[in-house]
Coordinates of C-alpha atoms and ligand atoms in Angstrom, one line a residue:
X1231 CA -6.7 -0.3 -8.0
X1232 CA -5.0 1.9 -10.4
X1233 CA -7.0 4.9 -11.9
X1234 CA -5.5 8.0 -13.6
X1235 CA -6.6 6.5 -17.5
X1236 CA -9.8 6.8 -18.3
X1237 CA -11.1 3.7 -20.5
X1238 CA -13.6 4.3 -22.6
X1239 CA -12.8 8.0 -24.1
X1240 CA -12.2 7.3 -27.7
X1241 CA -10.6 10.1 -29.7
X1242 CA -12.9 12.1 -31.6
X1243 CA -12.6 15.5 -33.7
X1244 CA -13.0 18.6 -31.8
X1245 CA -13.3 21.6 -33.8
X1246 CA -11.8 23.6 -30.9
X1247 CA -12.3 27.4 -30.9
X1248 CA -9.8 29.5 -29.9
X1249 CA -10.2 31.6 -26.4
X1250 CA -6.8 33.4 -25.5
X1251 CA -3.3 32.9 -27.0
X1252 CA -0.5 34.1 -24.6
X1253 CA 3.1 34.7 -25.1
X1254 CA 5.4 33.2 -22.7
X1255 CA 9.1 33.7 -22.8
X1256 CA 11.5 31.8 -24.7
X1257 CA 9.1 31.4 -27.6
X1258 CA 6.6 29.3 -25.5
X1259 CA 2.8 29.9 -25.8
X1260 CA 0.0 28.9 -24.0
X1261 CA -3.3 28.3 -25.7
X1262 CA -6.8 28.0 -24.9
X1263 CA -9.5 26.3 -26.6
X1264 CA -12.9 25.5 -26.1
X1265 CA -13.3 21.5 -26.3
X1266 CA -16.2 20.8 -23.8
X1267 CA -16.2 16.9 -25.0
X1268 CA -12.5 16.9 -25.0
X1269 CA -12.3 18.5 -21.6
X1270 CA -14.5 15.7 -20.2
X1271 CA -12.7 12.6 -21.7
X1272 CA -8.8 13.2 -21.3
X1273 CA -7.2 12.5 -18.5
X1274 CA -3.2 13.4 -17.9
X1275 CA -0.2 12.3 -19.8
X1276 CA -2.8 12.2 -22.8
X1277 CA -2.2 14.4 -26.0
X1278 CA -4.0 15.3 -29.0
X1279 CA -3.4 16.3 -32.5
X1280 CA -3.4 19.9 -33.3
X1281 CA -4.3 20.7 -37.0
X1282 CA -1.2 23.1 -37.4
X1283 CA -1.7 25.1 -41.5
X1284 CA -4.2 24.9 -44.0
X1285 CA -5.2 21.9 -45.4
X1286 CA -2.4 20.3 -46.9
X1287 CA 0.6 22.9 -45.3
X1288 CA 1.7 21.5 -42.6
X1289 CA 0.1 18.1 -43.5
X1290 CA 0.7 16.4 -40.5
X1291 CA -1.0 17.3 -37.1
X1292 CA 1.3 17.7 -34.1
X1293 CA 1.0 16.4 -31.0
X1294 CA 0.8 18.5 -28.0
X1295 CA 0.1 17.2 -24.1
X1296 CA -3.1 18.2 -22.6
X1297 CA -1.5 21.1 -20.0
X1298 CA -5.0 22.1 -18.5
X1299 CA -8.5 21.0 -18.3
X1300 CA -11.3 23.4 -17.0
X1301 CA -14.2 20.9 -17.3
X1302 CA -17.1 23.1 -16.0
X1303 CA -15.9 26.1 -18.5
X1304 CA -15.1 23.5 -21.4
X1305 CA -11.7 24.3 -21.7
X1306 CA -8.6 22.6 -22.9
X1307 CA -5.0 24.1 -22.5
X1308 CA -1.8 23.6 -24.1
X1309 CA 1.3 24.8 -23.4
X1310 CA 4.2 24.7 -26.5
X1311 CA 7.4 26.0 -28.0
X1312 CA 7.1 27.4 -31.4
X1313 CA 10.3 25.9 -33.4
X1314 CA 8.8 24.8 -36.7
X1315 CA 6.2 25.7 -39.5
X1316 CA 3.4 24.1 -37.5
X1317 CA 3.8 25.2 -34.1
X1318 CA 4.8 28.8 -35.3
X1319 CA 1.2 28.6 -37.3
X1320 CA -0.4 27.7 -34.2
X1321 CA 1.1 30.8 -32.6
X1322 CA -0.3 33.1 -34.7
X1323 CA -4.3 31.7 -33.7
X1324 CA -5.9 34.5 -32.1
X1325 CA -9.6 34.6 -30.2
X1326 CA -11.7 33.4 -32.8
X1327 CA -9.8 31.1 -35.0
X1328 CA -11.0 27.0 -35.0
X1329 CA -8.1 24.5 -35.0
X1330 CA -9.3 20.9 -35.5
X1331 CA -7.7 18.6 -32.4
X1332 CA -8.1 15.2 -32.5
X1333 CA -8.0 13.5 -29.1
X1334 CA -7.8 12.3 -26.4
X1335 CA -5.0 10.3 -27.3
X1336 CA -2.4 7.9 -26.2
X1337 CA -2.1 6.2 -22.2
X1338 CA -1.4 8.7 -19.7
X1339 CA -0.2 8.7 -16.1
X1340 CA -1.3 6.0 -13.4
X1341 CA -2.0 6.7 -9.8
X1342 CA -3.5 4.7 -7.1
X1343 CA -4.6 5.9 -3.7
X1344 CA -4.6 9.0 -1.8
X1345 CA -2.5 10.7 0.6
X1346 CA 0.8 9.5 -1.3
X1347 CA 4.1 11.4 -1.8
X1348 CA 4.8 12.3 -5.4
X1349 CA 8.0 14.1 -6.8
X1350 CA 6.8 15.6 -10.2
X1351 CA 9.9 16.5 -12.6
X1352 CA 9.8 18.9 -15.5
X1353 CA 12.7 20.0 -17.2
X1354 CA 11.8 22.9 -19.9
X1355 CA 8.8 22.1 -21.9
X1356 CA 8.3 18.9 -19.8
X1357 CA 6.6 21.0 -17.7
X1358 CA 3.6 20.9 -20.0
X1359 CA 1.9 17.7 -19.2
X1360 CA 2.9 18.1 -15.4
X1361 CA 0.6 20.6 -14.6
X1362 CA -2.7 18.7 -15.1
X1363 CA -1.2 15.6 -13.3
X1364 CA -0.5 17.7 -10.3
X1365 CA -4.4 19.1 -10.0
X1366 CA -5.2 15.3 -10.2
X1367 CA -3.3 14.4 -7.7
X1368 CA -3.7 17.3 -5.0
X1369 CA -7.4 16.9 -5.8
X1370 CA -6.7 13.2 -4.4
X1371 CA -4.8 14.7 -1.2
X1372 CA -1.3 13.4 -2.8
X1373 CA 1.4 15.7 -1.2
X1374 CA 3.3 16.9 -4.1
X1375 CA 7.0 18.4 -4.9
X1376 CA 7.1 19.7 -8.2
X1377 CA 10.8 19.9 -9.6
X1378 CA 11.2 22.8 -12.4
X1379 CA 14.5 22.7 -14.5
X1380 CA 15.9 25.5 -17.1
X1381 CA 18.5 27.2 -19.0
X1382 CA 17.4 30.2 -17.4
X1383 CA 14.6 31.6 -15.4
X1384 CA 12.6 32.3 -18.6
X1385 CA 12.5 28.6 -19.2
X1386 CA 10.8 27.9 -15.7
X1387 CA 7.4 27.4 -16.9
X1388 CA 4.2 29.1 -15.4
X1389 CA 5.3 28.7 -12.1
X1390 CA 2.5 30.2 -10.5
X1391 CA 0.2 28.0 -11.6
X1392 CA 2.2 24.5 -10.3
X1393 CA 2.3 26.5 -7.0
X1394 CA -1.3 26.1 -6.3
X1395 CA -0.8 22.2 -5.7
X1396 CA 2.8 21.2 -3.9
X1397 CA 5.8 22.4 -3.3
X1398 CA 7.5 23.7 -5.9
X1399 CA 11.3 23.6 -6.3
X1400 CA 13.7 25.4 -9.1
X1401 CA 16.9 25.1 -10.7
X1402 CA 18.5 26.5 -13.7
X1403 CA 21.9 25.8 -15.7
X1404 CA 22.9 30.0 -15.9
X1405 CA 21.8 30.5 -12.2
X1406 CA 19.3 33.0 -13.0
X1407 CA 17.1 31.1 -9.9
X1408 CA 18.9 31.3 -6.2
X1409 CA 19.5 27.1 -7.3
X1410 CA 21.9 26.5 -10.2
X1411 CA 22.6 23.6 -11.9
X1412 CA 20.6 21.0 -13.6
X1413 CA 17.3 18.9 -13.2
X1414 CA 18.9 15.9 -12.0
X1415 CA 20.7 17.7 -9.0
X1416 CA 17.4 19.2 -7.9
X1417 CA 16.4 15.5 -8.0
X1418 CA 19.2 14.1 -6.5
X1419 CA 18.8 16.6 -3.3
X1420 CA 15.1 15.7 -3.1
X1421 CA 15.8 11.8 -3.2
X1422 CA 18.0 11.9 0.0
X1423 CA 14.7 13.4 1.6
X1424 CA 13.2 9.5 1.1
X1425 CA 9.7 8.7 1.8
X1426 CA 8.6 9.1 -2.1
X1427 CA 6.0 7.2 -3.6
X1428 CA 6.3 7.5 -7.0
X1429 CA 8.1 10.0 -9.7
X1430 CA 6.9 11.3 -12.9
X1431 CA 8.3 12.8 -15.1
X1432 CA 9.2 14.7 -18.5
X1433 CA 11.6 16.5 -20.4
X1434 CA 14.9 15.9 -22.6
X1435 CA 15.4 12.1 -23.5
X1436 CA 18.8 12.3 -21.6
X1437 CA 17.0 13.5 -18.9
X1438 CA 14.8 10.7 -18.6
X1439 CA 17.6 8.4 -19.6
X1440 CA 18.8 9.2 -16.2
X1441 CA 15.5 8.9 -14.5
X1442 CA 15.3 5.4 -15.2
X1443 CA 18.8 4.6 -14.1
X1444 CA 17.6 6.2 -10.6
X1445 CA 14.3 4.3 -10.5
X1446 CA 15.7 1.3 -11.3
X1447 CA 19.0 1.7 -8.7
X1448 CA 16.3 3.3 -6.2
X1449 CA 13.4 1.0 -6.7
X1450 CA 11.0 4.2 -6.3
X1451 CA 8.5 3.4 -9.0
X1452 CA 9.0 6.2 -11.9
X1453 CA 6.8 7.1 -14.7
X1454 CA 7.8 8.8 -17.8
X1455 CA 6.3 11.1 -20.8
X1456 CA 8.4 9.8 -23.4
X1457 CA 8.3 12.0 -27.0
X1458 CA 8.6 10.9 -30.8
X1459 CA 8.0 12.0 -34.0
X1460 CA 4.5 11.4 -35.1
X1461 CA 2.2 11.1 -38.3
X1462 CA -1.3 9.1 -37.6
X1463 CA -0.8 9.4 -33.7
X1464 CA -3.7 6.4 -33.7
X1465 CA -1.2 3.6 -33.7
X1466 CA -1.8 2.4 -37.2
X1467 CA 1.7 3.9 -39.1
X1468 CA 4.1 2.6 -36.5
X1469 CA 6.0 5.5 -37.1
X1470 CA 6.7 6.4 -33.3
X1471 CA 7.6 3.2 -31.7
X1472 CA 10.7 3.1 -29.5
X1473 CA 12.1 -0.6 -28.4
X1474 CA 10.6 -2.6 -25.2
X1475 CA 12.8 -3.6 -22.5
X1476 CA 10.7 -7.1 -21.9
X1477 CA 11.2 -8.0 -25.3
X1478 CA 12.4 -7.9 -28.2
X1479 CA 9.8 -5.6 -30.2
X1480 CA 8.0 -2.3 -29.9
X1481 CA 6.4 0.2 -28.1
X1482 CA 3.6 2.7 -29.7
X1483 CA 4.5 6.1 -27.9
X1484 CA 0.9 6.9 -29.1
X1485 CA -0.9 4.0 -28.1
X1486 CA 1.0 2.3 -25.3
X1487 CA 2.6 5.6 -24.0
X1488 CA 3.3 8.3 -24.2
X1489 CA 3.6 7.2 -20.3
X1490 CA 5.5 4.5 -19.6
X1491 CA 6.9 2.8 -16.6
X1492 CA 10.6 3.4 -16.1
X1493 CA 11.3 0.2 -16.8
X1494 CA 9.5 -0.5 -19.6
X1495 CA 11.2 1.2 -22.7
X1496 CA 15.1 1.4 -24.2
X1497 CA 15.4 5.1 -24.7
X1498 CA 18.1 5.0 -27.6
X1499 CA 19.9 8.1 -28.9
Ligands
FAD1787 C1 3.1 12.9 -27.2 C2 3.8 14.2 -27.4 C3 3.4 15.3 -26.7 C4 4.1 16.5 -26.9 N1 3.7 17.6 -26.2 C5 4.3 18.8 -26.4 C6 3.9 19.9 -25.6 O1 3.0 19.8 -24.8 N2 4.5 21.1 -25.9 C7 5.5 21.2 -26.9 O2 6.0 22.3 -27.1 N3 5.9 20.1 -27.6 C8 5.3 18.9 -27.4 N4 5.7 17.9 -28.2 C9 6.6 18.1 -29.3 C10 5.9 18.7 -30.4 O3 4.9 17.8 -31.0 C11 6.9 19.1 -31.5 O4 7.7 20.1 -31.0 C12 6.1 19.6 -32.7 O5 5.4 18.6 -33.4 C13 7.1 20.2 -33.7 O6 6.3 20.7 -34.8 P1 6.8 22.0 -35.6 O7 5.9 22.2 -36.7 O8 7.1 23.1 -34.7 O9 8.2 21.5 -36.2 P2 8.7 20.8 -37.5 O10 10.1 20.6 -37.3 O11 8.2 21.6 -38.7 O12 7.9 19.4 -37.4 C14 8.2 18.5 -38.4 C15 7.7 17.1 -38.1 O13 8.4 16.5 -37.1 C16 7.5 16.2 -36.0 N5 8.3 16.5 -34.8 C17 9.3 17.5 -34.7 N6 9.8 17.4 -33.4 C18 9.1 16.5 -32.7 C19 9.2 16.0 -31.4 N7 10.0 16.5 -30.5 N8 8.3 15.1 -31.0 C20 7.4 14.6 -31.9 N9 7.3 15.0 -33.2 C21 8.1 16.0 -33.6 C22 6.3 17.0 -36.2 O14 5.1 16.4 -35.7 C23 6.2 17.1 -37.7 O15 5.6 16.0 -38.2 C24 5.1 16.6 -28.0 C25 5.4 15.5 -28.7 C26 4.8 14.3 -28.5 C27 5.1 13.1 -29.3
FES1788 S1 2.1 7.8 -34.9 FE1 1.3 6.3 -36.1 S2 1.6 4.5 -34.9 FE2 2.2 6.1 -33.6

């Protein structure tokens, strides 16, 4: 039987205080709230909606992965670029400071079984939902390679922390790592290893554009963390559907994703 989604863990409002704030390189933070009820109901590949301004500046919430759950401490991580006015808001939180998060949200990613092989594949800030899956999964005695990809060595994500549970592996495009080139080579050398049960992934659309070719060419079952823009995040605007490959409608990235089998969705542009 499948597990990995939790059924049952509705999205509710968390008014989640802030605990620590750190600055990462390359503009990346990584933030931690206290969420006890949140901590409890997500499971990985889910996201929730961070209240990003004052009331009506940002409006919309944004939608972050769930990076790290501490469920006896009641604490909820995320880790996120600041590009825009939201995110760059959310930087500035400091111990103290309440931001209201919606979640959990969305269908995250599906495992079965223990003892299984999984290749884990985060390129930049795909990294972010990775982290949690791979606790899962080592907790389940899964024997993990983790796959880190960046521009440079500042865009390799807390690579400490993925450490903890599988082997990790990195690459970057300037060679600032003793690998150079891109995620897909790291991949490429790993897949020749065989034996892989499944792949997950995130990162770049072209990235995962490429995933699925392999999947589908390789017939390793491949999951991936697929990103749109957002505005209810509760499936109800339609605002962040991306076409089905079954058929010919829609896809919710918030309600049937943001996880979805390889196979299931057209990635356009
Ligand atoms: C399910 C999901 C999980 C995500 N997880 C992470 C994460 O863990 N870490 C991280 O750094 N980023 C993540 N993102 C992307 C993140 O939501 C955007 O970078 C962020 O919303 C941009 O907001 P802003 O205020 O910085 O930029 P602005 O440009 O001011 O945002 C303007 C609008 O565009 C939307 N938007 C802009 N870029 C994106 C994008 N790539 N995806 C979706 N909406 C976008 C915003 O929600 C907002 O409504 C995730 C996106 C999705 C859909
Ligand atoms: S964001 Fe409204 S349906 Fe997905």
């Amino acid at each position: 039987m499948e597990t990995g989604r939790k059924t049952g863990a509705h999205p509710s409002e968390h008014a989640a205080g802030v605990l620590e704030q750190i600055a990462l390189a390359s503009d990346c933070f990584l933030l931690t709230v206290a969420a006890p009820n949140l901590a409890r109901a997500v499971s990985p590949g889910q996201f929730a909606l961070l209240g990003c301004g004052t009331v009506f500046d940002p409006f919309l919430r944004r939608p972050l992965s769930i990076h790290q759950v501490d469920v006896e401490r009641g604490e909820v991580s995320f880790l996120y670029r600041a590009k825009g006015a939201g995110t760059q808001w959310l930087s500035q939180r400091r111990r103290g400071d309440v931001i209201p998060v919606l979640g959990p949200l969305g269908r995250g990613f599906r495992h079965s079984g223990s003892g299984k092989k999984g290749l884990l594949v985060g390129a930049g800030l795909g990294a972010a939902p990775l982290l949690f899956l791979a606790q899962e999964l080592a907790g389940r005695k899964w024997s993990l390679v983790i796959l880190l990809g960046g521009r440079t060595k500042a865009g390799i994500l807390r690579p400490d922390a993925f450490e903890r549970f599988g082997t990790l592996k990195t690459i970057t495009e300037d060679g600032s790592t003793p690998k150079k080139g891109t995620i897909i080579d790291l991949l490429q050398e790993e897949l020749k290893k065989g034996g892989w049960d499944t792949i997950y992934a995130c990162g770049p659309r072209a990235v995962l554009k490429v995933i699925q070719g392999i999947s589908c060419r390789t017939g390793i079952p491949a999951q991936i963390s697929v990103e749109e823009r957002m505005a209810c995040g509760l499936g109800a605007c339609l605002g962040c559907v991306c076409r089905s490959a079954h058929s010919s409608g829609y896809l919710r990235v918030c309600k049937e994703g943001p996880v979805f089998d390889a196979g299931e969705v057209l990635l356009d542009g």
